[in-house]
């Protein structure tokens, strides 16, 4: 499989793609997204907070996010994958849009000339984003995708709120910074 991809892309592009994927995996490992907690632990001890104070909810969300972030990522990915499998049109539209992005970013690095216009990297990204949004909206798949992502996010947040904090878990510094920063900005408004 790797040889076919290398022949299709060319050795330089293939090596660049493999290096980028390696960087993504390293970043995911550093962020703790590959450290799944046991599912039996993840689905145990649900209880509504005794007091619905901001500090209690914030503490639950921060600790649970830090401890179970890989599980949340897995569940969100599974929900989105299930939607893609059950919606062939959405899958087709996303594959077409992904192909556009792949061509514009990987196959044609640097600037591209379309007719008399030269598009630099930023304009290519903006153009791909606009085309993706237009295709999603006009195919009627934008709301389906948005609803699926919203469902996945709501399930994760509900778990964070209703799952009692794990006694041995400690929120990572990244979790504290990310969620603490969100709560602090919200309270300043």
Short mmCIF file of C-alpha atoms in Angstrom, two decimals:
data_model
loop_
_atom_site.label_atom_id
_atom_site.label_comp_id
_atom_site.label_asym_id
_atom_site.label_seq_id
_atom_site.Cartn_x
_atom_site.Cartn_y
_atom_site.Cartn_z
CA UNK A 1 0.00 0.00 0.00
CA UNK A 2 2.80 2.41 0.91
CA UNK A 3 4.57 1.75 -2.39
CA UNK A 4 1.39 2.44 -4.39
CA UNK A 5 0.90 5.72 -2.52
CA UNK A 6 4.56 6.64 -3.07
CA UNK A 7 4.25 5.92 -6.80
CA UNK A 8 1.02 7.93 -7.03
CA UNK A 9 2.25 10.98 -5.09
CA UNK A 10 5.91 10.94 -5.97
CA UNK A 11 8.72 10.36 -3.50
CA UNK A 12 9.12 13.99 -2.38
CA UNK A 13 5.41 14.56 -1.68
CA UNK A 14 5.11 11.12 -0.05
CA UNK A 15 8.02 11.79 2.32
CA UNK A 16 6.59 15.21 3.19
CA UNK A 17 3.16 13.66 3.89
CA UNK A 18 4.65 10.93 6.11
CA UNK A 19 6.65 13.52 8.07
CA UNK A 20 3.53 15.64 8.61
CA UNK A 21 1.53 12.61 9.77
CA UNK A 22 4.35 11.74 12.18
CA UNK A 23 4.19 15.26 13.61
CA UNK A 24 0.40 14.94 14.06
CA UNK A 25 0.80 11.63 15.92
CA UNK A 26 3.50 13.12 18.16
CA UNK A 27 1.28 16.12 18.92
CA UNK A 28 -1.66 13.82 19.72
CA UNK A 29 0.54 11.77 22.07
CA UNK A 30 1.80 14.89 23.84
CA UNK A 31 -1.79 16.12 24.23
CA UNK A 32 -2.83 12.77 25.75
CA UNK A 33 -5.28 11.94 22.96
CA UNK A 34 -3.93 8.40 22.60
CA UNK A 35 -4.24 7.43 26.30
CA UNK A 36 -7.70 5.86 26.60
CA UNK A 37 -8.99 5.27 30.12
CA UNK A 38 -10.88 2.01 30.76
CA UNK A 39 -14.42 2.18 29.41
CA UNK A 40 -15.84 0.54 32.56
CA UNK A 41 -14.43 3.46 34.55
CA UNK A 42 -15.62 5.98 31.95
CA UNK A 43 -19.24 4.78 32.19
CA UNK A 44 -19.45 4.48 35.99
CA UNK A 45 -20.40 6.87 38.81
CA UNK A 46 -22.82 9.29 37.18
CA UNK A 47 -24.42 11.71 39.59
CA UNK A 48 -25.73 15.22 39.19
CA UNK A 49 -23.75 17.84 41.09
CA UNK A 50 -25.16 18.59 44.55
CA UNK A 51 -24.79 22.29 44.00
CA UNK A 52 -24.99 23.80 40.55
CA UNK A 53 -22.38 26.44 41.34
CA UNK A 54 -20.01 27.62 38.65
CA UNK A 55 -16.95 26.48 40.61
CA UNK A 56 -18.28 22.91 41.08
CA UNK A 57 -19.24 22.52 37.43
CA UNK A 58 -15.96 24.04 36.29
CA UNK A 59 -13.98 21.65 38.49
CA UNK A 60 -15.88 18.61 37.19
CA UNK A 61 -15.47 19.64 33.58
CA UNK A 62 -11.78 20.45 33.96
CA UNK A 63 -10.90 17.24 35.81
CA UNK A 64 -13.01 14.97 33.60
CA UNK A 65 -11.71 16.59 30.43
CA UNK A 66 -8.13 16.16 31.58
CA UNK A 67 -8.65 12.53 32.58
CA UNK A 68 -10.94 11.30 29.78
CA UNK A 69 -10.02 13.47 26.77
CA UNK A 70 -8.92 10.45 24.69
CA UNK A 71 -12.25 8.75 25.45
CA UNK A 72 -14.14 11.90 24.43
CA UNK A 73 -12.16 12.06 21.19
CA UNK A 74 -12.92 8.37 20.50
CA UNK A 75 -16.66 8.80 21.14
CA UNK A 76 -16.89 11.96 19.01
CA UNK A 77 -14.97 10.23 16.21
CA UNK A 78 -17.27 7.19 16.43
CA UNK A 79 -20.41 9.36 16.26
CA UNK A 80 -19.12 11.22 13.22
CA UNK A 81 -17.99 7.96 11.56
CA UNK A 82 -21.41 6.41 12.18
CA UNK A 83 -23.07 9.42 10.54
CA UNK A 84 -20.75 9.12 7.54
CA UNK A 85 -21.50 5.42 7.14
CA UNK A 86 -25.25 5.98 7.34
CA UNK A 87 -25.23 8.99 5.00
CA UNK A 88 -23.61 8.15 1.65
CA UNK A 89 -24.25 11.63 0.25
CA UNK A 90 -22.48 13.31 3.17
CA UNK A 91 -19.59 10.86 2.81
CA UNK A 92 -19.36 11.56 -0.93
CA UNK A 93 -19.46 15.32 -0.43
CA UNK A 94 -16.75 15.18 2.26
CA UNK A 95 -14.58 12.91 0.10
CA UNK A 96 -14.89 15.34 -2.82
CA UNK A 97 -14.06 18.29 -0.60
CA UNK A 98 -11.19 16.34 0.99
CA UNK A 99 -9.90 15.59 -2.51
CA UNK A 100 -9.97 19.29 -3.33
CA UNK A 101 -8.03 20.12 -0.16
CA UNK A 102 -5.56 17.28 -0.82
CA UNK A 103 -4.95 18.48 -4.37
CA UNK A 104 -4.59 22.14 -3.40
CA UNK A 105 -2.38 21.59 -0.35
CA UNK A 106 -0.40 18.37 -0.96
CA UNK A 107 -0.32 17.92 -4.73
CA UNK A 108 0.17 21.62 -5.52
CA UNK A 109 2.25 23.11 -2.68
CA UNK A 110 3.05 26.79 -2.94
CA UNK A 111 1.11 29.15 -5.14
CA UNK A 112 -1.25 28.08 -7.94
CA UNK A 113 -2.09 29.97 -11.11
CA UNK A 114 -5.74 29.83 -12.19
CA UNK A 115 -6.20 31.63 -15.46
CA UNK A 116 -4.64 35.04 -14.91
CA UNK A 117 -4.82 34.90 -11.10
CA UNK A 118 -2.09 33.57 -8.84
CA UNK A 119 -3.26 32.18 -5.50
CA UNK A 120 -0.79 32.03 -2.62
CA UNK A 121 -1.15 29.55 0.29
CA UNK A 122 -3.59 31.74 2.25
CA UNK A 123 -5.82 32.37 -0.77
CA UNK A 124 -5.81 28.63 -1.55
CA UNK A 125 -6.95 27.84 1.99
CA UNK A 126 -9.67 30.49 1.85
CA UNK A 127 -10.79 29.26 -1.58
CA UNK A 128 -10.94 25.63 -0.44
CA UNK A 129 -12.91 26.68 2.65
CA UNK A 130 -15.40 28.68 0.60
CA UNK A 131 -15.86 25.88 -1.95
CA UNK A 132 -16.30 23.34 0.87
CA UNK A 133 -18.96 25.47 2.57
CA UNK A 134 -20.80 26.07 -0.71
CA UNK A 135 -20.78 22.37 -1.60
CA UNK A 136 -22.00 21.42 1.89
CA UNK A 137 -24.77 24.03 1.86
CA UNK A 138 -26.00 23.40 -1.70
CA UNK A 139 -25.94 19.62 -1.26
CA UNK A 140 -28.05 19.98 1.89
CA UNK A 141 -25.41 18.29 4.06
CA UNK A 142 -24.20 21.26 6.10
CA UNK A 143 -26.94 21.01 8.75
CA UNK A 144 -26.52 17.24 8.98
CA UNK A 145 -22.78 17.62 9.61
CA UNK A 146 -23.31 20.50 12.03
CA UNK A 147 -25.97 18.53 13.92
CA UNK A 148 -23.70 15.50 14.19
CA UNK A 149 -20.80 17.55 15.53
CA UNK A 150 -23.15 19.31 17.97
CA UNK A 151 -24.53 15.97 19.20
CA UNK A 152 -21.02 14.63 19.77
CA UNK A 153 -20.00 17.77 21.66
CA UNK A 154 -23.17 17.80 23.80
CA UNK A 155 -22.69 14.15 24.80
CA UNK A 156 -19.09 14.85 25.81
CA UNK A 157 -20.05 17.93 27.84
CA UNK A 158 -22.93 16.07 29.50
CA UNK A 159 -20.52 13.34 30.55
CA UNK A 160 -18.09 15.92 31.92
CA UNK A 161 -20.83 17.51 34.01
CA UNK A 162 -22.58 14.37 35.29
CA UNK A 163 -19.57 12.07 35.76
CA UNK A 164 -18.21 12.33 39.28
CA UNK A 165 -14.60 13.36 39.39
CA UNK A 166 -12.21 10.44 39.48
CA UNK A 167 -10.36 10.39 42.82
CA UNK A 168 -6.97 9.63 41.27
CA UNK A 169 -7.35 11.85 38.22
CA UNK A 170 -5.66 15.17 37.99
CA UNK A 171 -6.45 17.63 35.24
CA UNK A 172 -3.49 18.20 33.01
CA UNK A 173 -1.99 21.62 32.75
CA UNK A 174 -3.28 21.88 29.17
CA UNK A 175 -6.80 21.03 30.33
CA UNK A 176 -6.63 23.64 33.06
CA UNK A 177 -5.31 26.27 30.68
CA UNK A 178 -7.84 25.52 27.94
CA UNK A 179 -10.94 25.17 30.06
CA UNK A 180 -9.83 27.59 32.78
CA UNK A 181 -9.20 30.18 30.10
CA UNK A 182 -12.67 29.63 28.64
CA UNK A 183 -14.36 29.99 32.02
CA UNK A 184 -12.30 33.04 32.96
CA UNK A 185 -13.10 34.79 29.67
CA UNK A 186 -16.80 33.98 30.05
CA UNK A 187 -16.89 35.33 33.60
CA UNK A 188 -15.14 38.56 32.60
CA UNK A 189 -17.91 39.44 30.13
#
